[in-house]
PDB file of C-alpha atoms in Angstrom:
ATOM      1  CA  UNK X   1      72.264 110.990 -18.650  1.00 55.00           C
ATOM      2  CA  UNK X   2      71.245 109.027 -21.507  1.00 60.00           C
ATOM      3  CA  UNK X   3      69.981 111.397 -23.261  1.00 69.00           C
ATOM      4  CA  UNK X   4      70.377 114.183 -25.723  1.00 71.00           C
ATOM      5  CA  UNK X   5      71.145 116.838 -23.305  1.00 75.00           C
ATOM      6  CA  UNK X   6      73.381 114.771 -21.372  1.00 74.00           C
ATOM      7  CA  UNK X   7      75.334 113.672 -24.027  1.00 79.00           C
ATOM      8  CA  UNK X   8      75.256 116.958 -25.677  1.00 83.00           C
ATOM      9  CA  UNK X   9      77.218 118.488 -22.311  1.00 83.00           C
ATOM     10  CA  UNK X  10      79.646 116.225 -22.591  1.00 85.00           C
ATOM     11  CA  UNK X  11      80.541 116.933 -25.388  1.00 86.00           C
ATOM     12  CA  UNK X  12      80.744 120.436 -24.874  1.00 89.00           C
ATOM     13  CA  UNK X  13      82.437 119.692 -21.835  1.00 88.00           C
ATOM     14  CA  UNK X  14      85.067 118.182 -24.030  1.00 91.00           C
ATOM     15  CA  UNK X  15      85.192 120.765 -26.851  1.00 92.00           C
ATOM     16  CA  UNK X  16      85.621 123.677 -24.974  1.00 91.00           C
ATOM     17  CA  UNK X  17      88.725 122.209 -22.981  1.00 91.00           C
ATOM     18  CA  UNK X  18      90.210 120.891 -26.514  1.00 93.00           C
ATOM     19  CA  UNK X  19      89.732 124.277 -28.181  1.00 94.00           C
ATOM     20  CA  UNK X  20      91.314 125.736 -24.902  1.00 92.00           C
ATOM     21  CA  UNK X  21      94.064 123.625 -25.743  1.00 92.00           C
ATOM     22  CA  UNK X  22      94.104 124.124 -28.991  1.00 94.00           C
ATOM     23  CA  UNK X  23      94.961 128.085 -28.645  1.00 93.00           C
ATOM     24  CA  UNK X  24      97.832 126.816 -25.702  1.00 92.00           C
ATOM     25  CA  UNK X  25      99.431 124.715 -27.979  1.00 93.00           C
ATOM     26  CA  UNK X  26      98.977 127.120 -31.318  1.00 93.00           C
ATOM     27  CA  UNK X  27     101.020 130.208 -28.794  1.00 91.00           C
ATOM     28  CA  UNK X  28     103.376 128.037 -27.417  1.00 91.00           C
ATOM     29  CA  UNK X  29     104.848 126.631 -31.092  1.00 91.00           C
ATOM     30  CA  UNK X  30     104.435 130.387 -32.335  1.00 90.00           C
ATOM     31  CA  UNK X  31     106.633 131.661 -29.504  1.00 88.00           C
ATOM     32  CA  UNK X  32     109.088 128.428 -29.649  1.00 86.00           C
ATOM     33  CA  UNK X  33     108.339 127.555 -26.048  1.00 86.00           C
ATOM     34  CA  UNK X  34     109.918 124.460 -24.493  1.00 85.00           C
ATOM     35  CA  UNK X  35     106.744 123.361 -22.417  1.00 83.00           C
ATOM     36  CA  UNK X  36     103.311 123.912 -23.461  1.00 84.00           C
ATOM     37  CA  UNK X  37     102.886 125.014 -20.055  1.00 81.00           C
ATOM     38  CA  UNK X  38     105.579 126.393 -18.289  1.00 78.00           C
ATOM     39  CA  UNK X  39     106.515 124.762 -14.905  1.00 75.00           C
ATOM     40  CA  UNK X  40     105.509 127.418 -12.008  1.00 74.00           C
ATOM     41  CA  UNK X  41     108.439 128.909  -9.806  1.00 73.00           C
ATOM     42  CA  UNK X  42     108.633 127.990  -6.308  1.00 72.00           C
ATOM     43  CA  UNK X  43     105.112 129.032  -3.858  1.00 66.00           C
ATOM     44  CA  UNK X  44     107.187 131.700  -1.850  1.00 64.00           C
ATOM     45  CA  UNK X  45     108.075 133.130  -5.235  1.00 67.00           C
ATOM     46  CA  UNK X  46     104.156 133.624  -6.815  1.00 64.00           C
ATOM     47  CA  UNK X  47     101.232 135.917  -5.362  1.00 61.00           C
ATOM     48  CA  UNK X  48     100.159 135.639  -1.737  1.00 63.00           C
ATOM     49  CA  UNK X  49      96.581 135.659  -2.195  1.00 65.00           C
ATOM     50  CA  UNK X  50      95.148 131.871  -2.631  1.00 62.00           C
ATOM     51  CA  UNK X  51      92.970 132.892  -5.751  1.00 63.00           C
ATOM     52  CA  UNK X  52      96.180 133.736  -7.644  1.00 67.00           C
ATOM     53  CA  UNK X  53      97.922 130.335  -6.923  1.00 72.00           C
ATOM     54  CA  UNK X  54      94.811 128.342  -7.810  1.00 80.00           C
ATOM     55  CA  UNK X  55      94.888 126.898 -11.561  1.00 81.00           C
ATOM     56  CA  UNK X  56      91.743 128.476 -13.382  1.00 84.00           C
ATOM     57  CA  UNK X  57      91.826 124.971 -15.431  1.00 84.00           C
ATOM     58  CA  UNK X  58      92.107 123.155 -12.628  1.00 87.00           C
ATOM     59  CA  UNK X  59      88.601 124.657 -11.752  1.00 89.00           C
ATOM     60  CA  UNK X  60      87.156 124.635 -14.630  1.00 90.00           C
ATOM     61  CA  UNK X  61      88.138 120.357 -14.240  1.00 91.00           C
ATOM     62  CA  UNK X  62      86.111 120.103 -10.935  1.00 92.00           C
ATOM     63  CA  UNK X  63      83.363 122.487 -11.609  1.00 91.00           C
ATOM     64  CA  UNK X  64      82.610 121.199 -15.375  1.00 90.00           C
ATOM     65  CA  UNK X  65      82.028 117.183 -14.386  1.00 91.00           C
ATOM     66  CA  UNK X  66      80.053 118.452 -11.068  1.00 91.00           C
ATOM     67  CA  UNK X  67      77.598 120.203 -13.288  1.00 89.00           C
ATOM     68  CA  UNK X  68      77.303 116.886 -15.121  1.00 87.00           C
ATOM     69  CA  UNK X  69      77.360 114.832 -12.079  1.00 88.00           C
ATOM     70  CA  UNK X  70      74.149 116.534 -10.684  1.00 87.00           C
ATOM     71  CA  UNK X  71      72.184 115.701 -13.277  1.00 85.00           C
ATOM     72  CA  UNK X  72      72.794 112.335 -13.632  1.00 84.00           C
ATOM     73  CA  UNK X  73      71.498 111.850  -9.928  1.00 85.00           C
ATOM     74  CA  UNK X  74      68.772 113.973  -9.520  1.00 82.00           C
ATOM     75  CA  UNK X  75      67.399 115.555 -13.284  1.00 76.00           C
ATOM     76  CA  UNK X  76      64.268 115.515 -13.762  1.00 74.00           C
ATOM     77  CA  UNK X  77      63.496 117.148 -10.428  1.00 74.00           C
ATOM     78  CA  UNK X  78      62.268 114.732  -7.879  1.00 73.00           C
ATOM     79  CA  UNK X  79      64.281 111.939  -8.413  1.00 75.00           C
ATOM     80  CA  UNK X  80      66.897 110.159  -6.515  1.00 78.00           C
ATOM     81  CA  UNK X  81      69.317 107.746  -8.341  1.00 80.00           C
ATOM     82  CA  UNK X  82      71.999 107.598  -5.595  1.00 81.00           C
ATOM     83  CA  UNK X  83      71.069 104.267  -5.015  1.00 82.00           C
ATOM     84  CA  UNK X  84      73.368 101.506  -6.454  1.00 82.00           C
ATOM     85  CA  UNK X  85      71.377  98.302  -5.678  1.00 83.00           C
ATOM     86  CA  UNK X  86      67.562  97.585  -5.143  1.00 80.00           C
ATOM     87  CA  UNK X  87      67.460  96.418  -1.334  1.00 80.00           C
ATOM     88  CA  UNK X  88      64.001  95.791  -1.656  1.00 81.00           C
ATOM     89  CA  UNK X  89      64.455  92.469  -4.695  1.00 79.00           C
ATOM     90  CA  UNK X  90      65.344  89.341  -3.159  1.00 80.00           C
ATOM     91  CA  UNK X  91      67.896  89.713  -5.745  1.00 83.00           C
ATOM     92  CA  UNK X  92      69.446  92.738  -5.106  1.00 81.00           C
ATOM     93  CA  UNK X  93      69.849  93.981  -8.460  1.00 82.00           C
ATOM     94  CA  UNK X  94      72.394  96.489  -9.566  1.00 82.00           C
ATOM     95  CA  UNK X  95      69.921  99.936 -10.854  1.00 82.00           C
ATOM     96  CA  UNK X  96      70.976 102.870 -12.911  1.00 83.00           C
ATOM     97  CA  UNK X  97      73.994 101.623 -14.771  1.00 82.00           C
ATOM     98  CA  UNK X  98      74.420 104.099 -17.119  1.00 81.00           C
ATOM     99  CA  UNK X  99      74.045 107.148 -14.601  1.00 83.00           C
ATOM    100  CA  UNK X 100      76.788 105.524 -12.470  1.00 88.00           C
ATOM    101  CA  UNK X 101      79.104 105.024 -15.699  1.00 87.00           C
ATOM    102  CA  UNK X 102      78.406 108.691 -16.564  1.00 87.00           C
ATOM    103  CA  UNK X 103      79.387 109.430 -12.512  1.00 89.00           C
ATOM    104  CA  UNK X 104      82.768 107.803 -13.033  1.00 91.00           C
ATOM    105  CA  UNK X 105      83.649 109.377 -16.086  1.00 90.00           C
ATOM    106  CA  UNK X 106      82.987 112.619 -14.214  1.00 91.00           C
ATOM    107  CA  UNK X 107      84.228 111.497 -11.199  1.00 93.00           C
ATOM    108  CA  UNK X 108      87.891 111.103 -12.545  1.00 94.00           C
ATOM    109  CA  UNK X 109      88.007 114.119 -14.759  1.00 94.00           C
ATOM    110  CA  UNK X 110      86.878 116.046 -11.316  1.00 94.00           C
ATOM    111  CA  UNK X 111      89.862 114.187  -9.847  1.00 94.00           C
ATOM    112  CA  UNK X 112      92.514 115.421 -12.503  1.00 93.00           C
ATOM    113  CA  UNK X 113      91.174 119.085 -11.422  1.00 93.00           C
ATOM    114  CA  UNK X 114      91.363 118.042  -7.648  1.00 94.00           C
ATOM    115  CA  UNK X 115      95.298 117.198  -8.595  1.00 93.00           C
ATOM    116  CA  UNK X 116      95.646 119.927 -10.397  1.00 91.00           C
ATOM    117  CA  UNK X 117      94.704 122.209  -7.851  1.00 91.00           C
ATOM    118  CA  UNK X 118      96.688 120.687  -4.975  1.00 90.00           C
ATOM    119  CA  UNK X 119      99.743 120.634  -7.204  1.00 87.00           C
ATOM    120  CA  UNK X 120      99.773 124.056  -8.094  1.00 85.00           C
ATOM    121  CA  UNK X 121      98.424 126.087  -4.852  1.00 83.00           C
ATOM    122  CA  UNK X 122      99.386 123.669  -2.138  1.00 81.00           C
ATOM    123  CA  UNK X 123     102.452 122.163  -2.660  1.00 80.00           C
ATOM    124  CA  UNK X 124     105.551 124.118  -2.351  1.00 77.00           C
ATOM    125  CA  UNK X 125     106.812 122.681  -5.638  1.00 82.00           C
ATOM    126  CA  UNK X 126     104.212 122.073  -8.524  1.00 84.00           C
ATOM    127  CA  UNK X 127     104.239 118.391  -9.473  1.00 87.00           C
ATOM    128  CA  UNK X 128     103.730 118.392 -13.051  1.00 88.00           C
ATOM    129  CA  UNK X 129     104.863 114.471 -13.463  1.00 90.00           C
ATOM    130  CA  UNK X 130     101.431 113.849 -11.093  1.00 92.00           C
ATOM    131  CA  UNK X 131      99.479 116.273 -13.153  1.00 91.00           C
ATOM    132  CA  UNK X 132      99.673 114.560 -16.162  1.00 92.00           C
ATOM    133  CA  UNK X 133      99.221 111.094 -14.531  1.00 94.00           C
ATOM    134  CA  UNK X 134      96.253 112.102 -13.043  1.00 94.00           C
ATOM    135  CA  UNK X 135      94.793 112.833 -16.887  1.00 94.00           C
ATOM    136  CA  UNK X 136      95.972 110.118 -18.297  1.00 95.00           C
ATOM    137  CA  UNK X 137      94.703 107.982 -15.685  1.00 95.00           C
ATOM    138  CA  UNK X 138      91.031 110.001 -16.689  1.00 94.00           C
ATOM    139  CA  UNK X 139      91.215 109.480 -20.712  1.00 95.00           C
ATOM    140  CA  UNK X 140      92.179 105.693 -19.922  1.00 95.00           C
ATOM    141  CA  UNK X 141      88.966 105.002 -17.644  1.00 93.00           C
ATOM    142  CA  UNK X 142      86.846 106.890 -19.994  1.00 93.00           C
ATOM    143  CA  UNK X 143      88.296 104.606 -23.033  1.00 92.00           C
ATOM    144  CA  UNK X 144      87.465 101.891 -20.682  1.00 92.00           C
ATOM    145  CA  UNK X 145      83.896 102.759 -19.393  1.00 89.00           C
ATOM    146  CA  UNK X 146      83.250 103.486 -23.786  1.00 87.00           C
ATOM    147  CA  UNK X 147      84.385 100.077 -24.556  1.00 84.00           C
ATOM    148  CA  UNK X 148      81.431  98.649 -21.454  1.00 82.00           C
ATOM    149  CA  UNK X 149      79.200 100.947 -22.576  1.00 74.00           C
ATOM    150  CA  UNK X 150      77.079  99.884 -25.270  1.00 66.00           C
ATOM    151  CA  UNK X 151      76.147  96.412 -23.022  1.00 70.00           C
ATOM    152  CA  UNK X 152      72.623  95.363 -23.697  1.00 69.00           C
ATOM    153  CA  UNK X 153      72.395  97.671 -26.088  1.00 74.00           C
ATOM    154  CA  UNK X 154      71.475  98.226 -30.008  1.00 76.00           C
ATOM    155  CA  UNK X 155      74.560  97.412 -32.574  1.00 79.00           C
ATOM    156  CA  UNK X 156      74.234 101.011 -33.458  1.00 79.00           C
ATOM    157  CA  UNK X 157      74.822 102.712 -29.936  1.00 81.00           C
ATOM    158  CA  UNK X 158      77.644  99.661 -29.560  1.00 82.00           C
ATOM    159  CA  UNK X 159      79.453 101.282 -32.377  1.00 84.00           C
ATOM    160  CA  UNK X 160      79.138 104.527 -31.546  1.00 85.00           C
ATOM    161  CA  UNK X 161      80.854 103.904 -28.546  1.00 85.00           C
ATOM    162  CA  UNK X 162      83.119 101.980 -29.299  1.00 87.00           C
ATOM    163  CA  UNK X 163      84.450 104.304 -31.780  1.00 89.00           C
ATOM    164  CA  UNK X 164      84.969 107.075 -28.678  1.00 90.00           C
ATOM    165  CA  UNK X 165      87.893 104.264 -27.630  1.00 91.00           C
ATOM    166  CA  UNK X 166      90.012 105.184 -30.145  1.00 91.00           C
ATOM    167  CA  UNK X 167      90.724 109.144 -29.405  1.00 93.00           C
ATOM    168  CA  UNK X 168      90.382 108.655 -25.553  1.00 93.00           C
ATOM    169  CA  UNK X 169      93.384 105.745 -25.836  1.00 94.00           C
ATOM    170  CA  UNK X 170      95.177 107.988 -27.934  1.00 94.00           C
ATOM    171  CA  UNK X 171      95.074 110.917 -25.863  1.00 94.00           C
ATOM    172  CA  UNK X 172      95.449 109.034 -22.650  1.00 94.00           C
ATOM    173  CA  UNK X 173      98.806 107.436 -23.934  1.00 95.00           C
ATOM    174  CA  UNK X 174     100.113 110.747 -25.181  1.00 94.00           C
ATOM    175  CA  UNK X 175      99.975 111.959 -21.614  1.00 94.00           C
ATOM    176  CA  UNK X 176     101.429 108.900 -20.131  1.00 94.00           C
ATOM    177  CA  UNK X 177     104.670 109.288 -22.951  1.00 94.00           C
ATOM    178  CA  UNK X 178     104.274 113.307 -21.593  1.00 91.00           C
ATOM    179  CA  UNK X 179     105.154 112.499 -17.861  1.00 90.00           C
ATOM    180  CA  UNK X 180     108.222 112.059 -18.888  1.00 91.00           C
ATOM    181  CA  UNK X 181     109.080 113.736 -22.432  1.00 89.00           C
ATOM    182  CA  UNK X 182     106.680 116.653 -22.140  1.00 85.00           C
ATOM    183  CA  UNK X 183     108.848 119.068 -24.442  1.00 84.00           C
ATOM    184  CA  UNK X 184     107.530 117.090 -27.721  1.00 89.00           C
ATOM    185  CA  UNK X 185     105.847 119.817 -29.894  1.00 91.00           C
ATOM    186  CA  UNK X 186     104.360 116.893 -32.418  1.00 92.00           C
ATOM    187  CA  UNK X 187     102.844 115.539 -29.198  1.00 92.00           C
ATOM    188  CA  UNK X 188     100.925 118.305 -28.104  1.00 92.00           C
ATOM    189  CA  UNK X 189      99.608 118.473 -31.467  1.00 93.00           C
ATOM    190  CA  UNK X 190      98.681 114.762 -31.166  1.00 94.00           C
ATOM    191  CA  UNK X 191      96.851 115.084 -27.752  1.00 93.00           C
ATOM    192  CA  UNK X 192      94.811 118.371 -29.142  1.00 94.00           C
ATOM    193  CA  UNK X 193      94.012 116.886 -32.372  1.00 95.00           C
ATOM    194  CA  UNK X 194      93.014 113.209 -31.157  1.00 94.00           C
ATOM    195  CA  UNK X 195      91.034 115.505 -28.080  1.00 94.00           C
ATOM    196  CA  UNK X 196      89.232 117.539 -31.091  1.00 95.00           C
ATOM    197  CA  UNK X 197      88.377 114.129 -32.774  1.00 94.00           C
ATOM    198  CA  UNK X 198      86.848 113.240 -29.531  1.00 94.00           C
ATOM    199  CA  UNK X 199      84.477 115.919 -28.451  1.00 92.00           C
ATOM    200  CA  UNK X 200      83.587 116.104 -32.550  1.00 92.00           C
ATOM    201  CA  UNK X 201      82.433 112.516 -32.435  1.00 91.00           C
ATOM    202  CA  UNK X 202      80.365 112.733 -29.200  1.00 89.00           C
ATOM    203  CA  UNK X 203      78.740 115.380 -30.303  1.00 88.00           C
ATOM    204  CA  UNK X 204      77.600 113.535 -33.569  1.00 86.00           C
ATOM    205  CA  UNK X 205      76.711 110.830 -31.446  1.00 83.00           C
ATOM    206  CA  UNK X 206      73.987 113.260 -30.325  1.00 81.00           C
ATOM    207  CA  UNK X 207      72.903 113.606 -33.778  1.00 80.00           C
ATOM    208  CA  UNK X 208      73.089 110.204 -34.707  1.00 78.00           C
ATOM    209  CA  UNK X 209      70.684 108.737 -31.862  1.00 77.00           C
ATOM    210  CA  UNK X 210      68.797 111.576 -30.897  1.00 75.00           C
ATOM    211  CA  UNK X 211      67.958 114.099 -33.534  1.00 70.00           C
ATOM    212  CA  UNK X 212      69.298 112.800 -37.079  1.00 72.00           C
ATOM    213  CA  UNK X 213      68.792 115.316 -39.822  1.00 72.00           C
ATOM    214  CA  UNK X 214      66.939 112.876 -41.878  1.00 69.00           C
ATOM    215  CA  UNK X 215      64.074 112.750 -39.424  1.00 68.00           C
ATOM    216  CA  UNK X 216      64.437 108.895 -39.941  1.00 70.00           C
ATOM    217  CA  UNK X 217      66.560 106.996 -37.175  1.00 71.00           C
ATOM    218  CA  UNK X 218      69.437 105.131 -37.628  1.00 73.00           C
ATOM    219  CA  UNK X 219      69.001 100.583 -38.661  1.00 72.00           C
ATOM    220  CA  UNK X 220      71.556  99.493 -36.688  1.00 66.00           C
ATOM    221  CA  UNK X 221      70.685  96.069 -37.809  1.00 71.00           C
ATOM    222  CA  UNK X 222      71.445  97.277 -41.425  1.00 73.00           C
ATOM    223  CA  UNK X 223      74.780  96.626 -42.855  1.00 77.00           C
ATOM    224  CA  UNK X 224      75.010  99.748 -44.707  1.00 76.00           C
ATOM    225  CA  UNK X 225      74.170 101.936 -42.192  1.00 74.00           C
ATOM    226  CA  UNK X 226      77.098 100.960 -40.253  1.00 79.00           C
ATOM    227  CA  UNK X 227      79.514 101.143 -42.904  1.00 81.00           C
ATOM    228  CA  UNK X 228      78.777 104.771 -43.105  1.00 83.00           C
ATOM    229  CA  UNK X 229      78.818 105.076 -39.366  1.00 84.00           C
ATOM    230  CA  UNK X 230      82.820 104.539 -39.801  1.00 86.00           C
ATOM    231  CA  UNK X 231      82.961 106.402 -42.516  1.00 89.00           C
ATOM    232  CA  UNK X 232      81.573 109.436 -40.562  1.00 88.00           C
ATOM    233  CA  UNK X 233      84.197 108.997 -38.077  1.00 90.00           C
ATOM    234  CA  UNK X 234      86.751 108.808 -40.537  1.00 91.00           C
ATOM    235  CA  UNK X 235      85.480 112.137 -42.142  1.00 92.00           C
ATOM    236  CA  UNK X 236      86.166 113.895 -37.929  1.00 92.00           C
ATOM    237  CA  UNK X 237      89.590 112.702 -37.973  1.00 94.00           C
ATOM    238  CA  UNK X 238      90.226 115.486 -40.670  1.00 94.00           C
ATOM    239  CA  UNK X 239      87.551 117.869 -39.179  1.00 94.00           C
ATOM    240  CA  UNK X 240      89.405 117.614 -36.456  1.00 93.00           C
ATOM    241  CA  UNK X 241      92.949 118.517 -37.789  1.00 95.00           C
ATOM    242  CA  UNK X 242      90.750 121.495 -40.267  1.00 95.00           C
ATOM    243  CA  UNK X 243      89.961 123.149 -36.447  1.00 95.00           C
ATOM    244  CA  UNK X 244      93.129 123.167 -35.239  1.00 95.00           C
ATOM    245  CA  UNK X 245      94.785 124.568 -38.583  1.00 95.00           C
ATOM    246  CA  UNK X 246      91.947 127.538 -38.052  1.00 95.00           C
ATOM    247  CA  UNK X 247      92.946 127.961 -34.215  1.00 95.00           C
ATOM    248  CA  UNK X 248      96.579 127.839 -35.395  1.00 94.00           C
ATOM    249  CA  UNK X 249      96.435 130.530 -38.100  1.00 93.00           C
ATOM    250  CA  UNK X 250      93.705 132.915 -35.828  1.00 93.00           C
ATOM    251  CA  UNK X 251      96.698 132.788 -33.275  1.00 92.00           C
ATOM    252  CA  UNK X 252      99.160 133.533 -35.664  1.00 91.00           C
ATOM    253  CA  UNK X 253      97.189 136.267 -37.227  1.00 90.00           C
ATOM    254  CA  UNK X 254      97.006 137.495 -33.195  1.00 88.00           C
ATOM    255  CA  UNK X 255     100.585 136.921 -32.033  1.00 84.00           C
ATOM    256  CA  UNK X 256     102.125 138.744 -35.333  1.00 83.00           C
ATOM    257  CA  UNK X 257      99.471 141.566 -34.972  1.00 83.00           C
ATOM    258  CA  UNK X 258     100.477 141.850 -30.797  1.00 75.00           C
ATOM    259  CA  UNK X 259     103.893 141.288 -31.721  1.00 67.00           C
ATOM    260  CA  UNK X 260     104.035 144.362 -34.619  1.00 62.00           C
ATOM    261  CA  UNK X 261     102.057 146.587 -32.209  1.00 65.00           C
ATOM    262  CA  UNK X 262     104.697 146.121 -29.454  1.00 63.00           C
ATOM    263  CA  UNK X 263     107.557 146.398 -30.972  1.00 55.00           C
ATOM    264  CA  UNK X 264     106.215 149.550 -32.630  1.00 56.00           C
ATOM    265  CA  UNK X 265     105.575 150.945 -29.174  1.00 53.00           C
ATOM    266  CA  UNK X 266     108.761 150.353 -27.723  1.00 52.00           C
ATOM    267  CA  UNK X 267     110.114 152.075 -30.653  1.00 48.00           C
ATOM    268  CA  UNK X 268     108.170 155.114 -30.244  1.00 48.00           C
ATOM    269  CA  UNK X 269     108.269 155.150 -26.210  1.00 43.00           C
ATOM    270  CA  UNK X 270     111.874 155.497 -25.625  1.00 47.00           C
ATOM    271  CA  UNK X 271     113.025 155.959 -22.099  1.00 49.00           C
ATOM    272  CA  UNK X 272     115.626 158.602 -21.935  1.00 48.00           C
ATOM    273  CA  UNK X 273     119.221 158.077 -20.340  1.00 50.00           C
ATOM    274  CA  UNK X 274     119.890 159.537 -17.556  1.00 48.00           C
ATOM    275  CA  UNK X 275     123.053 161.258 -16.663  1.00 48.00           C
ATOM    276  CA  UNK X 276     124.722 164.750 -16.903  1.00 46.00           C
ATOM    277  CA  UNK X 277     124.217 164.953 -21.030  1.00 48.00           C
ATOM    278  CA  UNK X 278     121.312 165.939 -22.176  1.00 50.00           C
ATOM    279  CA  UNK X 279     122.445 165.402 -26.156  1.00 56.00           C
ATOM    280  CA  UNK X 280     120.663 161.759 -26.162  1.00 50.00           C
ATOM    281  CA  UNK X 281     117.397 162.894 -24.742  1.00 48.00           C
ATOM    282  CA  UNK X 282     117.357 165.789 -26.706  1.00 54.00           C
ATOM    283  CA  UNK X 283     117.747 163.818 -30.245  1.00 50.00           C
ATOM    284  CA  UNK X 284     114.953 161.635 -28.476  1.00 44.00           C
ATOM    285  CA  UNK X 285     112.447 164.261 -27.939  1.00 51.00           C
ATOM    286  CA  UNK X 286     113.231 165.739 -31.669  1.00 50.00           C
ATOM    287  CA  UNK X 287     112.671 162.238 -33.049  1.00 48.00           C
ATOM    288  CA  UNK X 288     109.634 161.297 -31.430  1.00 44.00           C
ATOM    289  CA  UNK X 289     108.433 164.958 -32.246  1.00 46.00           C
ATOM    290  CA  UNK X 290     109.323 164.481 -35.774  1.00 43.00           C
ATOM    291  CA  UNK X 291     107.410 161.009 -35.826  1.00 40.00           C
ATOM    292  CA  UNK X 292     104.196 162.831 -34.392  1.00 42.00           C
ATOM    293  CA  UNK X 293     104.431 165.840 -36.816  1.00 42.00           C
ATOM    294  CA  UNK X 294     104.294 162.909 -39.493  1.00 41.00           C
ATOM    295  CA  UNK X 295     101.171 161.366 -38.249  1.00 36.00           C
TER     296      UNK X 295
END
């Protein structure tokens, strides 16, 4: 929807998934994994029941963009905007462009989750090469349907959009390197930063054409309002790497905390050897005795 609310969900929409990946990518250089996420083992080697082979972000992809794709058809209440072209003009105009550019970006980020999903708790072997096609294939369209967007519109709102090109390319091309190099940590941390970047800047484009602080709105026929308009978005690019340093150090501050506690615990809780002495377990017991005394 153009408007605030719609543009506000979207960028939530983005955020949360870019913080989710955030905390992925923060564990998985803090553990030294190989693959952000870990392939899955064959389907006769996971859990029987469906709702344990089906991806929870692979959901949360088809069940985030319907929520937007509702709306854009039928918010306010009453009204139908499922139609693409005005059969009653002579003309047959095109109607609702935006909505149906909003639809598509949905549409293909639904898609990626619809892939997901089928990869993961249908096949027999997960396709992660189609996976990260699918997403790519998402970011690109969105880059594409940013760069149409601002048609007919004010300089200001062409801008704005125009600017959302730059992080959806990015992050589109870092999955399309990732179908087939996906063990580079410095690209993960690419894609999440350039995805932070992203949702940041849509969510000051809520502020910038909706509800600016001033009370004042923006003259995007003035020169100097523009300049500053890329010198906000310069300012997110560090924003956005200052967010992922703080998810990177909570997780750090998490995994050495979880990582203390359990080594301390499999120090204390000592299974005892079995077999006809009894001299091990008994210098067991009189340790862990000793350590319990001390407490």
């Amino acid at each position: 929807m153009g408007t605030l609310v719609g543009h506000l969900m979207a960028g939530m929409f983005f955020l949360f998934f870019s913080l989710y990946y955030s905390v992925l990518v923060s564990l998985a250089l803090l553990r030294g994994q190989r693959f952000l996420i870990p392939p899955l083992p064959p389907r006769e080697k996971r859990g029987h029941r469906w709702w344990q082979r089906v991806p929870k972000d692979g959901v949360m992809k088809v069940v985030f963009p319907l929520l937007g794709i509702l709306p854009e058809f039928f918010y306010p209440p009453g009204v139908n905007r499922l139609t693409m072209v005005d059969w009653e003009d002579p003309r047959r105009p095109f109607v609702f462009k935006d909505n149906w550019q909003h639809v598509t970006m949905y549409a293909f980020f639904l898609l990626s989750g619809v892939v997901d999903i089928v990869s993961q708790a249908c096949q027999a072997r997960q396709n992660v090469k189609l996976e990260r096609a699918a997403e790519a294939l998402a970011f690109y369209m969105l880059a594409l349907l940013m760069a149409m967007h601002g048609e007919n519109k004010s300089t200001l709102e062409i801008r704005v959009h125009v600017l959302l090109v730059v992080p959806a390319f990015l992050v589109g091309l870092v999955l399309t390197i990732e179908v087939w190099v996906p063990d580079q940590p410095s690209l993960w941390v690419l894609k999440t930063w350039m995805g932070l970047v992203l949702s940041n800047w849509m969510l000051q484009l809520c502020v910038l054409m909706y509800a600016p602080p001033s009370g004042q709105p923006w003259r995007g026929e003035n020169p100097e309002d523009l300049s500053f308009l890329i010198i906000f978005f310069c300012w997110h690019l560090p924003l956005g790497a200052a967010l992922l340093a703080a998810v990177y150090g909570l997780c750090s501050l998490w995994h050495h905390c979880f990582a203390s506690r359990r080594e301390t615990l499999g120090a204390k809780y000592q299974p005892c050897p079995t077999g006809e002495g009894k001299e091990e377990c008994e210098k067991l017991r009189a340790g862990a005795q000793l350590q319990d005394g001390g407490v």
